[in-house]
PDB file of N, CA and C in Angstrom:
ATOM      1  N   UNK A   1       0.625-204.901-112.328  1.00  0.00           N
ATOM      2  CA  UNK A   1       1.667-204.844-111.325  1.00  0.00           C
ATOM      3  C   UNK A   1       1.109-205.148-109.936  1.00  0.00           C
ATOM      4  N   UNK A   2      -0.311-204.612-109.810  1.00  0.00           N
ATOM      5  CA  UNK A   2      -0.435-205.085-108.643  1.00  0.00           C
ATOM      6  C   UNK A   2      -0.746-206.323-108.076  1.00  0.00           C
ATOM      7  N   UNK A   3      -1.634-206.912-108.802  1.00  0.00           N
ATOM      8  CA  UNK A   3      -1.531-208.261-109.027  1.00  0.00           C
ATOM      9  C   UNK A   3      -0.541-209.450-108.685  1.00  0.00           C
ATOM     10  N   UNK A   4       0.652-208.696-109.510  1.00  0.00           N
ATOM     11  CA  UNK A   4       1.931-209.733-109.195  1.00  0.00           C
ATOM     12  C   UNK A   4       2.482-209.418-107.648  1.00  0.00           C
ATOM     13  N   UNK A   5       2.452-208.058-107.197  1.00  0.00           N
ATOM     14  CA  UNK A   5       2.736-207.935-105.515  1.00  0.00           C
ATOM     15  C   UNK A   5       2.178-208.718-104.561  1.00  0.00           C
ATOM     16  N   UNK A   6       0.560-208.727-104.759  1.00  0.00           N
ATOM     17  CA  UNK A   6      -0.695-209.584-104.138  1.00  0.00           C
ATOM     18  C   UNK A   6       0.159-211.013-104.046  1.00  0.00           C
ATOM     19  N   UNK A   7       0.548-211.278-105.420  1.00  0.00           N
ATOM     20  CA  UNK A   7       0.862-213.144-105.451  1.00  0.00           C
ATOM     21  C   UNK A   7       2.280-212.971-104.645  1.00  0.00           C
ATOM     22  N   UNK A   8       3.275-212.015-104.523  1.00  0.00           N
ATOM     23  CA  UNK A   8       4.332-212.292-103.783  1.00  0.00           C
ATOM     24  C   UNK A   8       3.874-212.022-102.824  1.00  0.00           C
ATOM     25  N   UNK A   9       2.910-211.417-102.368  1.00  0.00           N
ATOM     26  CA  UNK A   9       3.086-211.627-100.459  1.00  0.00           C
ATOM     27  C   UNK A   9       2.491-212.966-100.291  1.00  0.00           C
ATOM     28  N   UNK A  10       1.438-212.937-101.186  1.00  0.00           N
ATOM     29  CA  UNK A  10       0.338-214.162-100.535  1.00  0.00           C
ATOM     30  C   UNK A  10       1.442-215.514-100.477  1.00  0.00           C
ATOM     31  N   UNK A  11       2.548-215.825-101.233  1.00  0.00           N
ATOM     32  CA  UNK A  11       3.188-216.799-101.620  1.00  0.00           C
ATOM     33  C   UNK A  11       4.448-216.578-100.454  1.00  0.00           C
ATOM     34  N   UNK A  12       4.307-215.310 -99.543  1.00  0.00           N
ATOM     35  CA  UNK A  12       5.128-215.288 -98.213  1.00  0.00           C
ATOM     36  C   UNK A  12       6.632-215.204 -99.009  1.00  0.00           C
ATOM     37  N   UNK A  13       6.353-214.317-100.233  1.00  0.00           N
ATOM     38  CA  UNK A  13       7.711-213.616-100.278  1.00  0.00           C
ATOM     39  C   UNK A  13       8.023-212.308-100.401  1.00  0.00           C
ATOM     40  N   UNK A  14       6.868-211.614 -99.351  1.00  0.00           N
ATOM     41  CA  UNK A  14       7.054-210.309 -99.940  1.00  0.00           C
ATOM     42  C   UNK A  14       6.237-209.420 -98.853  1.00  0.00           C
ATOM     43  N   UNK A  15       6.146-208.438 -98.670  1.00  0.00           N
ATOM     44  CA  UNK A  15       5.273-207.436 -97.992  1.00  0.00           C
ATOM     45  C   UNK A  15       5.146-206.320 -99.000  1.00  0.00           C
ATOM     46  N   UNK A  16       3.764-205.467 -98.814  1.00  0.00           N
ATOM     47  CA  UNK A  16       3.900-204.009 -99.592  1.00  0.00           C
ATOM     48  C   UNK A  16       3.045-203.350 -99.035  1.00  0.00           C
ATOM     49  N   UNK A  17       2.919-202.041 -99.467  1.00  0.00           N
ATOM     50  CA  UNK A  17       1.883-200.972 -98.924  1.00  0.00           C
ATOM     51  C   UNK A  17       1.180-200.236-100.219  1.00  0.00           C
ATOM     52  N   UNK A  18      -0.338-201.181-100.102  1.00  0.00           N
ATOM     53  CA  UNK A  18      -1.011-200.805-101.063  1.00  0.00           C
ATOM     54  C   UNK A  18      -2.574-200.093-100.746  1.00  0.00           C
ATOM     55  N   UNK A  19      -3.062-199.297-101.948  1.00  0.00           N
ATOM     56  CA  UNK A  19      -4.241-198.678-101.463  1.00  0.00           C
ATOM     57  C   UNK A  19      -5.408-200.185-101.215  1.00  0.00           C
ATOM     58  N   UNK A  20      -6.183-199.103-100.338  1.00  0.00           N
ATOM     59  CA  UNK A  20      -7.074-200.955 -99.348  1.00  0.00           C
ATOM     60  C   UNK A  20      -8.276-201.191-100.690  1.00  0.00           C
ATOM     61  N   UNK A  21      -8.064-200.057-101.128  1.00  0.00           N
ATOM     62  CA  UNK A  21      -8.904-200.676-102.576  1.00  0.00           C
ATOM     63  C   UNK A  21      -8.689-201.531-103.676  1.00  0.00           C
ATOM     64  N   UNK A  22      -7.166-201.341-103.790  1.00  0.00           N
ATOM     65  CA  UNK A  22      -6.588-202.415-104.338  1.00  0.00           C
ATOM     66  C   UNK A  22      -6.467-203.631-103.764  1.00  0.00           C
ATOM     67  N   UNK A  23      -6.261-203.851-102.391  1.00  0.00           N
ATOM     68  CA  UNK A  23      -5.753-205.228-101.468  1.00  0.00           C
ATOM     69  C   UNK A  23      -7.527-205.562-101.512  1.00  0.00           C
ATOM     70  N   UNK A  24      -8.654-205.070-100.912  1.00  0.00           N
ATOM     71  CA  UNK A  24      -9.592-205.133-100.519  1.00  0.00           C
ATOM     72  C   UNK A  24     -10.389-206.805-101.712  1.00  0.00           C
ATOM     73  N   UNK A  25     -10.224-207.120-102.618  1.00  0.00           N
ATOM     74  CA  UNK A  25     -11.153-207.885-103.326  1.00  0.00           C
ATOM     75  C   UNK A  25      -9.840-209.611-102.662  1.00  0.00           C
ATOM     76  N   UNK A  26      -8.419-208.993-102.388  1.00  0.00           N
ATOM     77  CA  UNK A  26      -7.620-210.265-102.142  1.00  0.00           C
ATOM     78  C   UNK A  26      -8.089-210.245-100.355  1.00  0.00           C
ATOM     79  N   UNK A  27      -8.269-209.522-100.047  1.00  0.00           N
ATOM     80  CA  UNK A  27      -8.846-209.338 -98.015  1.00  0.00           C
ATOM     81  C   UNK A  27      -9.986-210.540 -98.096  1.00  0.00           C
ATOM     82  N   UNK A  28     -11.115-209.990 -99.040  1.00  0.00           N
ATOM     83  CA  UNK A  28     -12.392-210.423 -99.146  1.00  0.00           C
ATOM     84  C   UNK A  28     -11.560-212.190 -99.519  1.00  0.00           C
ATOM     85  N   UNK A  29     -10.756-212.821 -99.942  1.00  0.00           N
ATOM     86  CA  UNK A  29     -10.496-214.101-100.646  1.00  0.00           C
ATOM     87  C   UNK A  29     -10.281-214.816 -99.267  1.00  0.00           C
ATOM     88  N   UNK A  30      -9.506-214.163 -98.921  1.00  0.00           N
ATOM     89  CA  UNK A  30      -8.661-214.919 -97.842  1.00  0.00           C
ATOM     90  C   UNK A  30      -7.379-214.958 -98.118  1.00  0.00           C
ATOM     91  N   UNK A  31      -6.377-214.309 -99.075  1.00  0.00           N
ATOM     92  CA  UNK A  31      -5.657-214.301 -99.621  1.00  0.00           C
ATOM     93  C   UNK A  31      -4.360-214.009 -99.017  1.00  0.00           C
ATOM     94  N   UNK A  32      -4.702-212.676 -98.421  1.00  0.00           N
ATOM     95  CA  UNK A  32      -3.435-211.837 -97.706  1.00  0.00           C
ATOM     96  C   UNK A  32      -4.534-211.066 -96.591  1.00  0.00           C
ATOM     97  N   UNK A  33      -3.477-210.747 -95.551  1.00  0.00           N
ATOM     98  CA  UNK A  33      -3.629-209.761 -94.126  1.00  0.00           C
ATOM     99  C   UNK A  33      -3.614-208.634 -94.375  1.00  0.00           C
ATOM    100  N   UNK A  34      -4.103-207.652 -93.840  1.00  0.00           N
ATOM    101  CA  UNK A  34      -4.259-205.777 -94.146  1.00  0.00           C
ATOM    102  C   UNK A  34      -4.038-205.410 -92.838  1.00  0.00           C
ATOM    103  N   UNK A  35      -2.982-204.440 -92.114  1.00  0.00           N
ATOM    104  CA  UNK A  35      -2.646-203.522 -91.275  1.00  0.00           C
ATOM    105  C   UNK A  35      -2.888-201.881 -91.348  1.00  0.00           C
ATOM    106  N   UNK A  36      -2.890-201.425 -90.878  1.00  0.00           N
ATOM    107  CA  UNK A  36      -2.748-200.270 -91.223  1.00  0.00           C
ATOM    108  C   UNK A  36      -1.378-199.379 -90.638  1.00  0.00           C
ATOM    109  N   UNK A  37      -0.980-198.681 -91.380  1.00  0.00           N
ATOM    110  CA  UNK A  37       0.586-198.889 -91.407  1.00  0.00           C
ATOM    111  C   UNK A  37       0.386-197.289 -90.286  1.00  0.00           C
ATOM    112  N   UNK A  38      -0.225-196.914 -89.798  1.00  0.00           N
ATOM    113  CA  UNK A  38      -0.542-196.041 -88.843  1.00  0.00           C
ATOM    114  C   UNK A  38      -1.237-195.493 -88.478  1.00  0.00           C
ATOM    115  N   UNK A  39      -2.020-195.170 -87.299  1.00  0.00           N
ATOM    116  CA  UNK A  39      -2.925-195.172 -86.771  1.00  0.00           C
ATOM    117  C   UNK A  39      -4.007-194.895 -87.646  1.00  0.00           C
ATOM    118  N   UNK A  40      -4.125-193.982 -88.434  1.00  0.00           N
ATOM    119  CA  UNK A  40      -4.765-193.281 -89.256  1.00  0.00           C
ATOM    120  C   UNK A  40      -4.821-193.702 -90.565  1.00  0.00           C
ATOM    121  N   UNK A  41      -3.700-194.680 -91.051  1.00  0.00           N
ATOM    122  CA  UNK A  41      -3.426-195.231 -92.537  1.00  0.00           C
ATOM    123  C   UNK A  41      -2.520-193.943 -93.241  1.00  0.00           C
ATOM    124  N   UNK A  42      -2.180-194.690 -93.963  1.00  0.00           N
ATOM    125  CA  UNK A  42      -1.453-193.061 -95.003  1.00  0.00           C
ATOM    126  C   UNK A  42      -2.872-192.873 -96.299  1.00  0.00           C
ATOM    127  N   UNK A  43      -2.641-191.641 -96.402  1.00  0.00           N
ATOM    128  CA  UNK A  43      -3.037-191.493 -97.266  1.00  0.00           C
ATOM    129  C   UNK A  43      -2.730-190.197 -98.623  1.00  0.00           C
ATOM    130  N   UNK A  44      -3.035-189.798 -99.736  1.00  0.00           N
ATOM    131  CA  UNK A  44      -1.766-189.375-100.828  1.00  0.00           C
ATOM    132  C   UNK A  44      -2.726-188.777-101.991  1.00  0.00           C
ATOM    133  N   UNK A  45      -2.355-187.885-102.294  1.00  0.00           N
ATOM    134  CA  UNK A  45      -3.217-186.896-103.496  1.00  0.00           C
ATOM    135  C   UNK A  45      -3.357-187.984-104.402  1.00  0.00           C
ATOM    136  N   UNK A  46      -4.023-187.646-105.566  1.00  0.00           N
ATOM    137  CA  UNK A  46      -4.162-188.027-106.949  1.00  0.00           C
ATOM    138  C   UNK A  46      -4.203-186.973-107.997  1.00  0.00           C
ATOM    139  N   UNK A  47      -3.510-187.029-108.763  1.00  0.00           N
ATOM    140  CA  UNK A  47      -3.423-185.828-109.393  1.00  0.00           C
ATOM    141  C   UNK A  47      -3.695-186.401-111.274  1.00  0.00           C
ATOM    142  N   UNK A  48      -4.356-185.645-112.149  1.00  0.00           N
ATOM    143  CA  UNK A  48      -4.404-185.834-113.313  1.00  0.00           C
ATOM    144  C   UNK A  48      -3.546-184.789-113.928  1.00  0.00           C
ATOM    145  N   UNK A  49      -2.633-186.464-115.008  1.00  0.00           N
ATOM    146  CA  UNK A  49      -1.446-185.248-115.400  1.00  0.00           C
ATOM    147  C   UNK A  49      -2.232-184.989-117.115  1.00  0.00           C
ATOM    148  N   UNK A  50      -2.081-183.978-117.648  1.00  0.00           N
ATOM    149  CA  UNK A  50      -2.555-184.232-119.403  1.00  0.00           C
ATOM    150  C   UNK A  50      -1.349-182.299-119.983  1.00  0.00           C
ATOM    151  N   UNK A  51      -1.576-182.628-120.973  1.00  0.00           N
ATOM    152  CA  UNK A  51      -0.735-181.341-121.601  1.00  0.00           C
ATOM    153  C   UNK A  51      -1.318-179.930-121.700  1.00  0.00           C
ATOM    154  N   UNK A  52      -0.361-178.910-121.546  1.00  0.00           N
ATOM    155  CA  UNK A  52      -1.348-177.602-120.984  1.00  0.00           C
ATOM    156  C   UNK A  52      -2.090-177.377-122.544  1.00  0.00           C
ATOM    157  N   UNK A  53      -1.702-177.976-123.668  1.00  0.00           N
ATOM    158  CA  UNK A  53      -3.135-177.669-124.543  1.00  0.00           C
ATOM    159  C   UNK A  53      -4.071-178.031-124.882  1.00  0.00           C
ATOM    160  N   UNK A  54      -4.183-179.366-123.270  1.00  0.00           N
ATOM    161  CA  UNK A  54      -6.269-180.047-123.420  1.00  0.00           C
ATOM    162  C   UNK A  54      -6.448-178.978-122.472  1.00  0.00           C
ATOM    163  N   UNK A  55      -6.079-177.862-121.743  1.00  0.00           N
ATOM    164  CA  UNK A  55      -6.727-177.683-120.423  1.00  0.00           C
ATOM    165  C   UNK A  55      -8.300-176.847-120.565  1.00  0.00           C
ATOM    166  N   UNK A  56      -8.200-176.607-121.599  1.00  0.00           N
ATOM    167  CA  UNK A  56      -9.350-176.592-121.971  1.00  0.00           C
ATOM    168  C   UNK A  56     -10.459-177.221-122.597  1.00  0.00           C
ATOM    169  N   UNK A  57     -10.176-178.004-122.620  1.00  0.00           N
ATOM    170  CA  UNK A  57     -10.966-179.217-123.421  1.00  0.00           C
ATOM    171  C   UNK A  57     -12.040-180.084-122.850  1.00  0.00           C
ATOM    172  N   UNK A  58     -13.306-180.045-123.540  1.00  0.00           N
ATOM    173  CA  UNK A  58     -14.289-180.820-123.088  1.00  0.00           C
ATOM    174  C   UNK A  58     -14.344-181.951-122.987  1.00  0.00           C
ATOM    175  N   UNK A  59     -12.976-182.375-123.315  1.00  0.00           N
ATOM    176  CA  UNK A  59     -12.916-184.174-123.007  1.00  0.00           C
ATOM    177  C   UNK A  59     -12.293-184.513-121.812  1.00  0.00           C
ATOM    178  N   UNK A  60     -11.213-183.597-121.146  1.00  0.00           N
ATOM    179  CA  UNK A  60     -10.328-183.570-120.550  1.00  0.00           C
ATOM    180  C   UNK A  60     -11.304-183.110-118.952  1.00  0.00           C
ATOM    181  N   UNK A  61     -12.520-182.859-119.493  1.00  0.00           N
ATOM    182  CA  UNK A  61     -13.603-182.250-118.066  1.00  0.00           C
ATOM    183  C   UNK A  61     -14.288-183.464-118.002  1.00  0.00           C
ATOM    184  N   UNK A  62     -14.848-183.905-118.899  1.00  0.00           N
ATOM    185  CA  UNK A  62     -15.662-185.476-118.859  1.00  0.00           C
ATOM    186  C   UNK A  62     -14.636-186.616-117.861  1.00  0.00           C
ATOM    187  N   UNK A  63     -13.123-186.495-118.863  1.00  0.00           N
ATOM    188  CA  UNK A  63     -12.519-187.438-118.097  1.00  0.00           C
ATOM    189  C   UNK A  63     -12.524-187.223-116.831  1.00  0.00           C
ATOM    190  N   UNK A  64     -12.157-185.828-115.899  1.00  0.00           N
ATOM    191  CA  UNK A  64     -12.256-185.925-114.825  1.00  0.00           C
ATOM    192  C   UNK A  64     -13.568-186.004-114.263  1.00  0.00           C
ATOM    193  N   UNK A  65     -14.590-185.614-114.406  1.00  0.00           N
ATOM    194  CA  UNK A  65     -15.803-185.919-114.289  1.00  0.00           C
ATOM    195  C   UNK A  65     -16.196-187.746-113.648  1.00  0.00           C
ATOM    196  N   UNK A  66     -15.972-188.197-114.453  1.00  0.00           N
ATOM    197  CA  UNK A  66     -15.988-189.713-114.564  1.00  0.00           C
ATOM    198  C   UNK A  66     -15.440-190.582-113.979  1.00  0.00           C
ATOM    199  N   UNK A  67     -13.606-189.789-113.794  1.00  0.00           N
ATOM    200  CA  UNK A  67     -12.815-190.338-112.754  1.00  0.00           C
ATOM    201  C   UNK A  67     -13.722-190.412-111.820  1.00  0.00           C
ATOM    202  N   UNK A  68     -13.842-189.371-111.108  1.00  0.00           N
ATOM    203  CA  UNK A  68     -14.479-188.543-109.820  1.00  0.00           C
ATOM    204  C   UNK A  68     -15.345-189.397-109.331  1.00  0.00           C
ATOM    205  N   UNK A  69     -16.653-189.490-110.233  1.00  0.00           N
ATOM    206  CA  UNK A  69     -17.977-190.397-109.857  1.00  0.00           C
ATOM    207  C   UNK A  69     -17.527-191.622-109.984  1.00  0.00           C
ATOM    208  N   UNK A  70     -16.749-192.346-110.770  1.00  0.00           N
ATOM    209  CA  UNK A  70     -16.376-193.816-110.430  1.00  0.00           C
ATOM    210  C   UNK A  70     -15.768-194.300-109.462  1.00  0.00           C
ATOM    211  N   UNK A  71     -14.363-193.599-109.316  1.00  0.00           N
ATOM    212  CA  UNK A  71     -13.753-193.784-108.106  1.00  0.00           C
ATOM    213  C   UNK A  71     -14.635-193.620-106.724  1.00  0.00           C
ATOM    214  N   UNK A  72     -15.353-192.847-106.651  1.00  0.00           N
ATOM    215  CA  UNK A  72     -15.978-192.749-105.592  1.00  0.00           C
ATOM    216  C   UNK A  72     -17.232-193.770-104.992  1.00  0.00           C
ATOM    217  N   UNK A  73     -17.348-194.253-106.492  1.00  0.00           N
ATOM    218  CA  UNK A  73     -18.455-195.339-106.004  1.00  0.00           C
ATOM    219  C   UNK A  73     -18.037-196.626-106.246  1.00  0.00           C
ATOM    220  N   UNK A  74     -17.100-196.814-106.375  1.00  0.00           N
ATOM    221  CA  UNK A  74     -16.512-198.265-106.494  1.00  0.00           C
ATOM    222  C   UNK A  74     -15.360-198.515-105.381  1.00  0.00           C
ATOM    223  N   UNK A  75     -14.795-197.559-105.584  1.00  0.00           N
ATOM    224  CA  UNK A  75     -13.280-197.452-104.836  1.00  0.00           C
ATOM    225  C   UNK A  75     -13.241-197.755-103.267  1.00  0.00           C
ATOM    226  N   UNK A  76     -13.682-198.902-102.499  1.00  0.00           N
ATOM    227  CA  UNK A  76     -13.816-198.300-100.788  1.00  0.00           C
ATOM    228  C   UNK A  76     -12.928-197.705-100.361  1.00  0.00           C
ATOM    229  N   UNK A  77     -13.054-196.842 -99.356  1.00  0.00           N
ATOM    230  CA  UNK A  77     -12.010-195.937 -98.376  1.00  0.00           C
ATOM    231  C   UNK A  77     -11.611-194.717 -98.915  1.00  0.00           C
ATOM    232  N   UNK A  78     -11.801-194.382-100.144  1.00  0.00           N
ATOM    233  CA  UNK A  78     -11.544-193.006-100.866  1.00  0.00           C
ATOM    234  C   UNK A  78     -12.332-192.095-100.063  1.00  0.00           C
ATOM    235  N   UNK A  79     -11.793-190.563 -99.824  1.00  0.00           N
ATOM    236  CA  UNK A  79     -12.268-189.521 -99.632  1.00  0.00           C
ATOM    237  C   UNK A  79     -11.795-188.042-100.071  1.00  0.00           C
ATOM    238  N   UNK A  80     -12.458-187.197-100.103  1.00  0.00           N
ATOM    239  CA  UNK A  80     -12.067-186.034-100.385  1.00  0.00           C
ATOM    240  C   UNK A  80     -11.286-185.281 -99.552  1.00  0.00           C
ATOM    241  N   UNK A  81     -10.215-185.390-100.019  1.00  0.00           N
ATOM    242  CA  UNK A  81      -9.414-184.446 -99.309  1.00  0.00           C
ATOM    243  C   UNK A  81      -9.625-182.961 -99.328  1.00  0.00           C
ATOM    244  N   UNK A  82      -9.518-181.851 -97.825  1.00  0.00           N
ATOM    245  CA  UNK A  82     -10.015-180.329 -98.515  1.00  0.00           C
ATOM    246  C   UNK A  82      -8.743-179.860 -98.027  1.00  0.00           C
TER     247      UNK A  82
END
């Protein structure tokens, strides 16, 4: 999906408000323009949804685990919100 947004703006039929991690590899092309939609940018939780009977589950800790360290080292502009 995001992809196809990228090609409607770049093709000047479209505007959107996307994370700069997502826009960031079409920035780097030359593709499309990046603003920041206020002074500060917006920015928005992430939340992992799963069913209350992994909440215990050692897979369900890895996954977030993994999220965590990937996103953070790939993702530019991510931070921890406290």
């Amino acid at each position: 999906l995001t992809i196809a947004i990228i090609q409607l703006v770049a093709s000047k039929r479209g505007i959107a408000a996307l994370p700069f991690w997502a826009v960031k590899p079409y920035l780097d092309r030359g593709y499309v323009v990046a603003r920041k939609i206020t002074e500060q940018g917006l920015h928005s939780n992430l939340y992992a949804a799963y069913r209350e009977t992994d909440v215990e589950s050692a897979y369900l800790d890895d996954f977030y685990e993994t999220v965590k360290s990937q996103s953070f080292s790939t993702l530019p502009g991510l931070s921890v919100l406290e």
